[in-house]
Tab-separated table of C-alpha atoms in Angstrom:
chain	number	residue	atom	x	y	z
A	1	MET	CA	0.000	0.000	0.000
A	2	SER	CA	1.363	3.401	-0.949
A	3	GLU	CA	2.402	5.736	1.879
A	4	ASP	CA	1.431	8.750	-0.219
A	5	PRO	CA	-1.791	10.255	1.160
A	6	VAL	CA	-2.741	12.097	-2.028
A	7	ARG	CA	-4.536	9.409	-4.044
A	8	ASP	CA	-4.061	6.012	-5.670
A	9	ASP	CA	-2.338	7.153	-8.899
A	10	SER	CA	0.852	7.604	-6.895
A	11	GLU	CA	3.136	7.290	-9.923
A	12	ARG	CA	2.461	11.022	-10.470
A	13	VAL	CA	4.014	11.847	-7.087
A	14	VAL	CA	7.677	12.857	-7.090
A	15	ARG	CA	9.236	10.640	-4.441
A	16	ILE	CA	12.332	10.786	-2.254
A	17	GLU	CA	14.968	8.516	-3.770
A	18	ALA	CA	18.469	7.587	-2.736
A	19	SER	CA	20.306	8.384	-5.939
A	20	GLY	CA	20.497	11.455	-8.129
A	21	ARG	CA	19.778	9.310	-11.208
A	22	GLU	CA	16.534	8.014	-9.736
A	23	LEU	CA	15.487	11.526	-8.756
A	24	ARG	CA	16.083	12.787	-12.278
A	25	GLU	CA	14.098	9.849	-13.685
A	26	ALA	CA	11.205	10.621	-11.313
A	27	LEU	CA	11.152	14.249	-12.450
A	28	ALA	CA	11.529	13.502	-16.174
A	29	PRO	CA	7.788	12.935	-16.913
A	30	MET	CA	7.064	16.506	-15.782
A	31	LEU	CA	9.224	17.934	-18.541
A	32	LYS	CA	7.899	18.765	-21.993
A	33	ASP	CA	10.863	19.168	-24.334
A	34	GLY	CA	12.893	20.585	-21.445
A	35	HIS	CA	10.093	22.818	-20.138
A	36	LEU	CA	7.937	22.834	-17.004
A	37	THR	CA	4.309	23.961	-16.943
A	38	VAL	CA	3.809	26.779	-14.416
A	39	LEU	CA	1.169	29.357	-13.590
A	40	SER	CA	1.438	32.451	-15.775
A	41	ALA	CA	-1.244	34.890	-14.601
A	42	ALA	CA	-0.118	38.502	-14.291
A	43	HIS	CA	-0.218	38.520	-10.486
A	44	TYR	CA	1.828	35.304	-10.380
A	45	HIS	CA	4.647	36.867	-12.369
A	46	ALA	CA	4.340	40.049	-10.287
A	47	LEU	CA	4.828	38.011	-7.101
A	48	ARG	CA	7.729	36.064	-8.613
A	49	GLU	CA	9.397	39.362	-9.582
A	50	ALA	CA	8.776	40.880	-6.126
A	51	LEU	CA	10.578	37.892	-4.576
A	52	TYR	CA	13.701	37.872	-6.731
A	53	LYS	CA	13.996	41.660	-6.836
A	54	ASN	CA	13.060	41.827	-3.124
A	55	THR	CA	10.745	44.824	-3.392
A	56	PHE	CA	9.181	44.259	0.057
A	57	ARG	CA	9.213	47.542	2.008
A	58	ARG	CA	7.580	49.225	4.990
A	59	ALA	CA	3.999	50.291	4.302
A	60	GLU	CA	1.649	52.567	6.177
A	61	GLY	CA	-0.896	50.868	8.406
A	62	THR	CA	0.779	47.445	8.640
A	63	PRO	CA	3.822	46.077	10.482
A	64	TRP	CA	4.506	43.416	7.831
A	65	PRO	CA	6.970	43.719	4.906
A	66	THR	CA	4.839	44.650	1.875
A	67	ALA	CA	5.377	44.643	-1.903
A	68	ALA	CA	3.093	46.286	-4.473
A	69	LEU	CA	1.982	43.929	-7.284
A	70	GLU	CA	1.093	45.650	-10.546
A	71	LYS	CA	1.217	43.666	-13.779
A	72	GLY	CA	-1.229	43.752	-16.643
A	73	ASN	CA	-4.741	43.997	-15.202
A	74	ALA	CA	-3.689	42.771	-11.753
A	75	ARG	CA	-3.449	45.198	-8.837
A	76	GLY	CA	-2.720	44.267	-5.251
A	77	LEU	CA	-0.028	43.637	-2.689
A	78	ALA	CA	1.977	40.809	-1.148
A	79	GLN	CA	3.016	40.630	2.483
A	80	LEU	CA	5.315	38.483	4.563
A	81	ARG	CA	2.791	37.631	7.263
A	82	PRO	CA	3.065	34.577	9.542
A	83	THR	CA	0.482	31.820	9.161
A	84	VAL	CA	-0.335	32.077	12.869
A	85	ILE	CA	-2.296	35.228	11.977
A	86	ASP	CA	-4.800	33.042	10.101
A	87	GLN	CA	-5.858	31.405	13.375
A	88	GLN	CA	-5.125	34.303	15.755
A	89	PRO	CA	-5.803	37.614	13.978
A	90	LEU	CA	-5.490	39.532	17.280
A	91	LEU	CA	-2.119	38.565	18.717
A	92	PRO	CA	-0.914	39.978	22.052
A	93	PRO	CA	1.405	42.994	21.420
A	94	GLU	CA	4.542	41.150	22.538
A	95	GLU	CA	3.820	38.190	20.242
A	96	GLU	CA	3.057	40.450	17.284
A	97	GLU	CA	6.343	42.292	17.855
A	98	ALA	CA	8.278	39.005	17.915
A	99	TRP	CA	6.605	37.801	14.703
A	100	THR	CA	7.170	41.173	13.052
A	101	LYS	CA	10.902	40.953	13.739
A	102	ALA	CA	10.926	37.404	12.354
A	103	MET	CA	9.213	38.521	9.125
A	104	TRP	CA	11.677	41.366	8.620
A	105	ARG	CA	14.526	38.874	9.070
A	106	GLN	CA	12.892	36.735	6.379
A	107	ARG	CA	12.589	39.797	4.188
A	108	GLU	CA	16.382	40.142	4.252
A	109	GLU	CA	16.717	36.531	3.080
A	110	LEU	CA	14.545	36.782	-0.064
A	111	SER	CA	16.322	35.827	-3.289
A	112	ASP	CA	16.004	34.043	-6.627
A	113	LEU	CA	15.768	30.777	-4.701
A	114	ASP	CA	12.303	31.780	-3.451
A	115	ALA	CA	11.124	32.439	-7.026
A	116	ASP	CA	12.542	29.045	-8.051
A	117	VAL	CA	10.587	27.318	-5.269
A	118	LEU	CA	7.396	29.156	-6.298
A	119	ASP	CA	7.841	27.859	-9.869
A	120	ALA	CA	8.680	24.354	-8.653
A	121	LEU	CA	5.544	24.151	-6.484
A	122	SER	CA	3.440	25.433	-9.376
A	123	ALA	CA	4.870	22.777	-11.720
A	124	LEU	CA	4.518	19.961	-9.176
A	125	TRP	CA	0.894	20.787	-8.382
A	126	LEU	CA	-0.071	21.070	-12.050
A	127	TYR	CA	1.581	17.719	-12.761
A	128	GLN	CA	-0.148	15.876	-9.925
A	129	ALA	CA	-3.558	17.527	-9.531
A	130	ARG	CA	-6.689	16.499	-11.409
A	131	SER	CA	-9.036	19.092	-9.883
A	132	PRO	CA	-8.642	22.466	-8.108
A	133	GLN	CA	-9.376	20.745	-4.771
A	134	ASP	CA	-6.526	18.219	-5.037
A	135	ASP	CA	-3.435	18.192	-2.859
A	136	ALA	CA	0.048	17.540	-4.182
A	137	VAL	CA	3.130	16.011	-2.595
A	138	ALA	CA	6.673	17.328	-2.832
A	139	ASP	CA	9.946	16.487	-1.118
A	140	ILE	CA	13.004	18.519	-0.325
A	141	ASP	CA	15.389	16.353	-2.364
A	142	GLY	CA	13.085	16.560	-5.375
A	143	LEU	CA	13.080	20.374	-5.183
A	144	LEU	CA	16.893	20.371	-5.009
A	145	ALA	CA	17.013	18.103	-8.072
A	146	MET	CA	14.688	20.436	-9.992
A	147	ARG	CA	17.192	23.229	-9.330
A	148	GLY	CA	19.910	21.108	-10.929
A	149	ILE	CA	21.807	20.518	-7.685
A	150	LYS	CA	23.520	17.129	-7.754
A	151	PRO	CA	23.588	14.988	-4.594
A	152	LYS	CA	26.889	13.924	-3.109
A	153	ARG	CA	27.971	10.480	-4.239
A	154	GLY	CA	28.331	7.789	-1.592
A	155	GLY	CA	31.085	5.224	-1.272
A	156	GLN	CA	33.820	3.976	1.052
A	157	GLY	CA	31.497	3.958	4.030
A	158	ARG	CA	30.095	7.442	3.338
A	159	ARG	CA	26.399	8.102	2.822
A	160	GLY	CA	25.389	9.804	-0.385
A	161	GLY	CA	22.675	12.386	-0.855
A	162	TYR	CA	22.269	16.089	-0.266
A	163	GLU	CA	24.088	18.049	2.405
A	164	PRO	CA	22.123	19.162	5.499
A	165	GLU	CA	22.948	22.781	4.602
A	166	GLN	CA	21.372	22.374	1.144
A	167	ARG	CA	18.180	20.968	2.619
A	168	ALA	CA	18.100	23.695	5.275
A	169	GLU	CA	18.349	26.368	2.577
A	170	MET	CA	15.421	24.826	0.739
A	171	LEU	CA	13.331	24.628	3.929
A	172	LYS	CA	14.051	28.291	4.572
A	173	ALA	CA	12.730	29.218	1.123
A	174	LEU	CA	9.606	27.100	1.728
A	175	SER	CA	9.070	28.976	4.974
A	176	HIS	CA	9.156	32.252	3.020
A	177	ILE	CA	6.567	30.962	0.533
A	178	GLN	CA	4.343	29.692	3.347
A	179	ASN	CA	4.399	33.117	5.030
A	180	LEU	CA	3.326	34.997	1.894
A	181	TRP	CA	-0.120	36.593	1.923
A	182	LEU	CA	-1.698	38.033	-1.235
A	183	ASP	CA	-4.348	40.743	-1.221
A	184	MET	CA	-5.420	41.285	-4.829
A	185	ALA	CA	-7.723	44.277	-5.120
A	186	GLU	CA	-8.338	43.647	-8.811
A	187	ILE	CA	-7.781	40.510	-10.870
A	188	GLU	CA	-9.668	39.181	-13.874
A	189	VAL	CA	-11.340	35.843	-13.144
A	190	TYR	CA	-13.130	33.619	-15.673
A	191	GLU	CA	-16.616	32.568	-14.616
A	192	GLU	CA	-18.488	29.612	-16.108
A	193	GLY	CA	-21.529	30.653	-18.136
A	194	ALA	CA	-24.986	29.499	-17.090
A	195	ARG	CA	-26.130	26.132	-18.517
A	196	GLY	CA	-22.875	25.530	-20.343
A	197	GLY	CA	-22.805	28.960	-21.955
A	198	ARG	CA	-19.655	30.878	-22.787
A	199	SER	CA	-17.339	31.857	-19.953
A	200	ARG	CA	-17.101	35.518	-19.091
A	201	THR	CA	-14.451	37.623	-17.415
A	202	ILE	CA	-15.228	39.403	-14.162
A	203	LYS	CA	-13.038	41.439	-11.805
A	204	GLN	CA	-12.739	40.227	-8.243
A	205	THR	CA	-11.013	41.013	-4.982
A	206	VAL	CA	-9.252	37.879	-3.696
A	207	GLN	CA	-7.203	37.288	-0.553
A	208	SER	CA	-5.287	34.128	0.307
A	209	ARG	CA	-1.891	32.559	0.529
A	210	PRO	CA	-0.335	31.484	-2.809
A	211	PHE	CA	0.344	27.928	-1.589
A	212	VAL	CA	-0.638	26.306	1.687
A	213	ILE	CA	1.442	23.526	3.249
A	214	THR	CA	-0.979	21.288	5.131
A	215	ASP	CA	1.135	18.332	6.360
A	216	ARG	CA	4.793	17.576	6.924
A	217	MET	CA	6.622	14.263	7.061
A	218	GLY	CA	10.156	13.526	8.177
A	219	GLN	CA	12.230	12.392	11.132
A	220	VAL	CA	12.018	13.782	14.657
A	221	ARG	CA	15.377	14.388	16.306
A	222	LEU	CA	16.086	13.830	19.996
A	223	ASP	CA	15.625	17.551	20.663
A	224	GLY	CA	12.082	17.341	19.263
A	225	TYR	CA	12.834	19.179	15.999
A	226	MET	CA	11.398	17.567	12.865
A	227	GLN	CA	13.693	17.220	9.886
A	228	VAL	CA	11.087	17.728	7.157
A	229	ARG	CA	11.737	15.613	4.074
A	230	LYS	CA	8.309	15.570	2.455
A	231	PHE	CA	5.170	17.734	2.575
A	232	ILE	CA	1.631	18.070	1.218
A	233	PHE	CA	0.470	21.363	-0.253
A	234	ARG	CA	-2.285	22.989	-2.298
A	235	PRO	CA	-2.801	26.385	-3.965
A	236	GLY	CA	-4.712	29.130	-2.197
A	237	LYS	CA	-7.775	30.698	-3.758
A	238	VAL	CA	-5.749	33.510	-5.312
A	239	PHE	CA	-3.900	30.981	-7.507
A	240	ALA	CA	-6.475	28.175	-7.795
A	241	HIS	CA	-8.636	30.303	-10.116
A	242	PHE	CA	-5.871	30.264	-12.719
A	243	LEU	CA	-4.270	26.834	-12.356
A	244	MET	CA	-7.206	24.794	-13.615
A	245	GLY	CA	-10.608	25.297	-15.207
A	246	PRO	CA	-11.947	27.884	-17.678
A	247	GLY	CA	-9.609	30.605	-16.419
A	248	GLN	CA	-6.460	28.492	-16.609
A	249	GLN	CA	-3.390	30.560	-17.399
A	250	THR	CA	-0.270	28.427	-17.598
A	251	ALA	CA	2.984	28.768	-19.487
A	252	LEU	CA	6.006	26.717	-20.454
A	253	LEU	CA	9.063	27.662	-18.410
A	254	SER	CA	12.445	26.300	-19.434
A	255	ALA	CA	13.770	23.914	-16.787
A	256	LYS	CA	17.050	25.810	-17.181
A	257	ALA	CA	15.438	28.771	-15.414
A	258	LEU	CA	15.505	26.817	-12.159
A	259	LYS	CA	18.960	25.365	-12.789
A	260	TYR	CA	20.874	28.551	-13.579
A	261	ASP	CA	23.143	29.595	-10.707
A	262	PRO	CA	21.363	32.389	-8.765
A	263	TYR	CA	24.622	34.318	-8.380
A	264	ARG	CA	26.786	33.763	-11.468
A	265	GLN	CA	23.852	33.356	-13.885
A	266	ARG	CA	21.312	35.718	-12.378
A	267	TRP	CA	20.738	37.488	-15.711
A	268	GLU	CA	19.975	34.217	-17.507
A	269	LYS	CA	17.670	32.967	-14.736
A	270	ARG	CA	15.606	36.151	-14.538
A	271	LEU	CA	15.353	36.761	-18.264
A	272	ALA	CA	14.247	33.145	-18.831
A	273	ARG	CA	11.370	33.718	-16.389
A	274	TYR	CA	10.419	37.050	-17.940
A	275	LEU	CA	10.408	35.709	-21.506
A	276	SER	CA	8.312	32.705	-20.452
A	277	TRP	CA	5.615	35.076	-19.189
A	278	GLN	CA	5.887	37.380	-22.212
A	279	TRP	CA	5.555	34.558	-24.747
A	280	ARG	CA	2.416	33.315	-23.001
A	281	VAL	CA	0.935	36.833	-23.111
A	282	LYS	CA	1.714	37.109	-26.844
A	283	ALA	CA	0.532	33.584	-27.676
A	284	ARG	CA	-3.033	34.675	-28.397
A	285	ASN	CA	-1.906	36.500	-31.537
A	286	ALA	CA	1.304	34.503	-32.138
A	287	ASP	CA	3.040	37.883	-31.946
A	288	TYR	CA	6.303	36.496	-30.574
A	289	LEU	CA	8.637	38.732	-32.557
A	290	ARG	CA	7.444	42.057	-31.196
A	291	PRO	CA	10.760	43.726	-30.307
A	292	TYR	CA	11.879	44.383	-26.728
A	293	ARG	CA	13.600	47.579	-25.743
A	294	VAL	CA	17.040	47.006	-24.244
A	295	GLU	CA	16.022	49.128	-21.265
A	296	THR	CA	12.995	46.863	-20.666
A	297	LEU	CA	15.164	43.731	-20.642
A	298	ILE	CA	17.582	45.253	-18.128
A	299	GLU	CA	14.671	46.302	-15.907
A	300	ALA	CA	13.267	42.757	-16.086
A	301	VAL	CA	16.591	41.447	-14.802
A	302	GLY	CA	16.565	44.054	-12.033
A	303	GLU	CA	19.969	45.485	-12.916
A	304	ARG	CA	21.253	48.994	-13.524
A	305	VAL	CA	23.594	50.273	-16.201
A	306	ASP	CA	27.229	50.489	-15.115
A	307	THR	CA	27.657	54.233	-15.695
A	308	ARG	CA	31.440	54.058	-15.290
A	309	ASN	CA	31.801	51.294	-17.845
A	310	PRO	CA	28.529	50.983	-19.816
A	311	ALA	CA	30.141	48.568	-22.264
A	312	ARG	CA	30.225	46.050	-19.428
A	313	THR	CA	26.428	46.161	-19.180
A	314	ARG	CA	26.044	45.676	-22.923
A	315	ASP	CA	28.485	42.769	-22.908
A	316	ARG	CA	26.621	41.130	-20.023
A	317	LEU	CA	23.224	41.372	-21.753
A	318	GLU	CA	24.597	39.989	-25.020
A	319	LYS	CA	26.385	37.178	-23.158
A	320	CYS	CA	23.094	36.390	-21.408
A	321	LEU	CA	21.203	36.174	-24.716
A	322	ASP	CA	23.956	34.041	-26.257
A	323	THR	CA	23.787	31.648	-23.291
A	324	LEU	CA	19.997	31.409	-23.524
A	325	GLN	CA	20.298	30.603	-27.231
A	326	ARG	CA	23.018	28.002	-26.661
A	327	ASP	CA	20.893	26.327	-23.961
A	328	GLY	CA	17.759	26.272	-26.125
A	329	VAL	CA	15.836	28.670	-23.870
A	330	ILE	CA	15.475	30.965	-26.913
A	331	ALA	CA	15.810	30.031	-30.577
A	332	ALA	CA	17.632	33.155	-31.754
A	333	TRP	CA	18.104	36.851	-31.074
A	334	GLN	CA	19.285	39.911	-32.965
A	335	TYR	CA	19.156	43.694	-32.755
A	336	ASP	CA	16.127	45.173	-34.485
A	337	ARG	CA	16.792	48.922	-34.277
A	338	TRP	CA	20.397	49.713	-33.421
A	339	ASP	CA	23.092	51.519	-35.398
A	340	GLU	CA	26.467	50.070	-34.409
A	341	GLN	CA	28.175	53.285	-35.496
A	342	LEU	CA	26.598	55.011	-32.485
A	343	ALA	CA	28.669	52.835	-30.134
A	344	GLY	CA	31.751	54.962	-30.799
A	345	ARG	CA	30.088	58.231	-29.835
A	346	LYS	CA	29.976	59.929	-26.468
A	347	GLY	CA	26.788	59.113	-24.577
A	348	TRP	CA	26.042	56.104	-26.810
A	349	ILE	CA	24.547	54.235	-23.848
A	350	LEU	CA	21.372	56.367	-23.976
A	351	ASP	CA	20.795	55.382	-27.607
A	352	TRP	CA	21.567	51.736	-26.854
A	353	LEU	CA	18.993	51.617	-24.040
A	354	GLN	CA	16.330	52.691	-26.548
A	355	ALA	CA	17.482	50.124	-29.128
A	356	THR	CA	15.264	47.096	-29.663
A	357	VAL	CA	15.982	43.368	-29.743
A	358	LEU	CA	14.117	40.529	-31.458
A	359	ILE	CA	14.015	37.324	-29.392
A	360	GLU	CA	12.526	34.193	-30.932
A	361	PRO	CA	11.025	31.471	-28.686
A	362	PRO	CA	12.027	27.830	-29.262
A	363	ASP	CA	9.765	25.554	-31.300
A	364	PRO	CA	8.294	23.698	-28.272
A	365	VAL	CA	6.868	26.990	-27.020
A	366	LYS	CA	5.485	28.029	-30.413
A	367	ASP	CA	4.034	24.576	-31.068
A	368	THR	CA	2.314	24.515	-27.675
A	369	TYR	CA	0.862	27.980	-28.123
A	370	GLN	CA	-0.587	27.428	-31.589
A	371	PRO	CA	-3.925	29.261	-31.848
A	372	LEU	CA	-6.690	27.012	-30.513
A	373	GLU	CA	-8.749	27.229	-33.694
A	374	ARG	CA	-5.743	26.026	-35.695
A	375	ARG	CA	-5.232	23.167	-33.257
A	376	ARG	CA	-8.869	22.075	-33.565
A	377	VAL	CA	-8.590	21.942	-37.365
A	378	ILE	CA	-5.481	19.778	-37.091
A	379	GLU	CA	-7.235	17.403	-34.671
A	380	GLN	CA	-10.426	17.098	-36.728
A	381	GLU	CA	-9.096	16.980	-40.263
A	382	PRO	CA	-5.560	15.951	-41.319
A	383	LEU	CA	-3.940	18.714	-43.317
A	384	PRO	CA	-2.383	17.880	-46.689
A	385	ASP	CA	1.352	18.223	-47.151
A	386	SER	CA	1.021	21.996	-47.519
A	387	LEU	CA	3.780	24.434	-48.339
A	388	GLY	CA	3.771	25.668	-44.745
A	389	GLU	CA	4.235	22.163	-43.366
A	390	ARG	CA	7.070	21.493	-45.811
A	391	ILE	CA	8.811	24.744	-44.885
A	392	LYS	CA	8.526	24.009	-41.181
A	393	ARG	CA	9.747	20.424	-41.633
A	394	ALA	CA	12.731	21.579	-43.719
A	395	ARG	CA	13.609	24.343	-41.261
A	396	LYS	CA	13.666	21.918	-38.349
A	397	ALA	CA	15.720	19.420	-40.374
A	398	LYS	CA	18.278	22.155	-41.034
A	399	GLY	CA	18.308	23.064	-37.322
A	400	LEU	CA	17.284	26.665	-38.005
A	401	SER	CA	15.104	29.038	-36.036
A	402	GLN	CA	12.437	31.016	-37.883
A	403	MET	CA	14.631	34.088	-37.646
A	404	GLN	CA	17.603	32.277	-39.208
A	405	ALA	CA	15.523	30.620	-41.942
A	406	ALA	CA	13.867	33.943	-42.830
A	407	GLU	CA	17.310	35.510	-43.227
A	408	GLU	CA	18.346	32.753	-45.646
A	409	LEU	CA	15.147	33.246	-47.661
A	410	GLY	CA	15.400	37.042	-47.661
A	411	ILE	CA	12.019	37.596	-45.966
A	412	SER	CA	10.929	38.765	-42.509
A	413	GLN	CA	10.423	36.324	-39.660
A	414	GLY	CA	6.819	37.458	-39.363
A	415	TYR	CA	6.127	36.573	-43.004
A	416	LEU	CA	7.799	33.175	-42.594
A	417	SER	CA	5.615	32.545	-39.545
A	418	LEU	CA	2.528	33.294	-41.662
A	419	LEU	CA	3.770	30.864	-44.330
A	420	GLU	CA	4.339	28.072	-41.816
A	421	ARG	CA	0.914	28.556	-40.246
A	422	GLY	CA	-0.812	28.401	-43.631
A	423	LYS	CA	-1.921	32.027	-43.528
A	424	VAL	CA	-0.407	32.757	-46.974
A	425	ARG	CA	-1.434	30.770	-50.020
A	426	GLU	CA	1.175	29.523	-52.453
A	427	SER	CA	-0.610	31.408	-55.242
A	428	GLN	CA	0.017	34.658	-53.383
A	429	LEU	CA	3.819	34.314	-53.510
A	430	SER	CA	5.885	36.297	-55.954
A	431	GLY	CA	7.691	34.372	-58.677
A	432	GLN	CA	11.087	35.219	-57.137
A	433	LEU	CA	10.113	34.003	-53.657
A	434	ARG	CA	8.539	30.858	-55.091
A	435	ALA	CA	11.804	30.075	-56.899
A	436	ARG	CA	13.882	30.768	-53.767
A	437	LEU	CA	11.630	28.500	-51.740
A	438	GLN	CA	11.903	25.666	-54.272
A	439	ASP	CA	15.703	25.881	-54.210
A	440	TRP	CA	15.740	26.115	-50.384
A	441	LEU	CA	13.378	23.177	-49.920
A	442	GLY	CA	15.301	21.064	-52.370
A	443	SER	CA	18.745	21.815	-50.935
């Protein structure tokens, strides 16, 4: 009989295992072409950004560290507020003061690790749950494996596995997540239509914790302290609206986002998260190649321009984009509006910040976000071997991104995207482009 208290289909539960190989094998079914499925509502990304940028500050009328959340149509705030408040809203003054000090200590500890844990919990719940009321199970070693941390190898009388310090760091991040409280004054929620009618969007005020840990399992030491190794959790109401059902808003997040080093690869980690959210926002219109301003990308990372040596900032952003492309997080990137001759002039950094960059998502993201009406046609009626399908098949065989293939064909990426999606008929092509395509497809 399974010890997992979630439900009988326990193969969907990520278990504690002795070896790193077994842990990786247990996590593998969650991955879709190297991506995890996570929540992608505007207030989710706003909270994730508030954690890794640590924007929690003092606010009037409350003793708890508070961060404003403003993304898209979402407006609200997040607080570090102990869970004891849920049961005892009116604490004695001395207890409230002690908890307040504890929350401000936690505020100083916030980092990219907390955003990684938020994404990991989102992915684990979505993988295991079948309904919004379901619980999910996670374990500390599994979370460490999702972050790409390898356990110590055993041998010669030594035990393998993760170090106590690594597990303690993960438990600390879980404590931060557990103490988060969201007060969303305005979020758009999908409501089921009457008698199976169309869903409609309404604006609601919602308050809850993002995720609630309900049970803990582990070993109790002689001093009475429990070494937590496994726990049961579920989303709070503020997230449950968007994780499942008619208002579901999920996105593919590259597994690399969790594995990048939070210190040496902070740019890569944060930009991977930001682009994941942006691509999901743009998926409705397949408008992936709308350019990003350089200044916007730097703000998303939470960095500032090195005014003494601005070339260092430019080099770091370009190195970040190159790394993301090499790791398959993005398919390609290039400057859209930027005159390289300006780089030799005084004050060039101001022009560079206003320059724009095209960043192409990888094929797994574009394939997943195909317009729903297009997907229904594919499911109901097999498409013939159209020009678009042949172009896409040839491009993938050549190992090219849309941006790279468009450059070879002498057309824009946007036009190539239309061709691949069957939005342009072969009869509409010019004679020159038709000839170039025949040569390119036959090569």
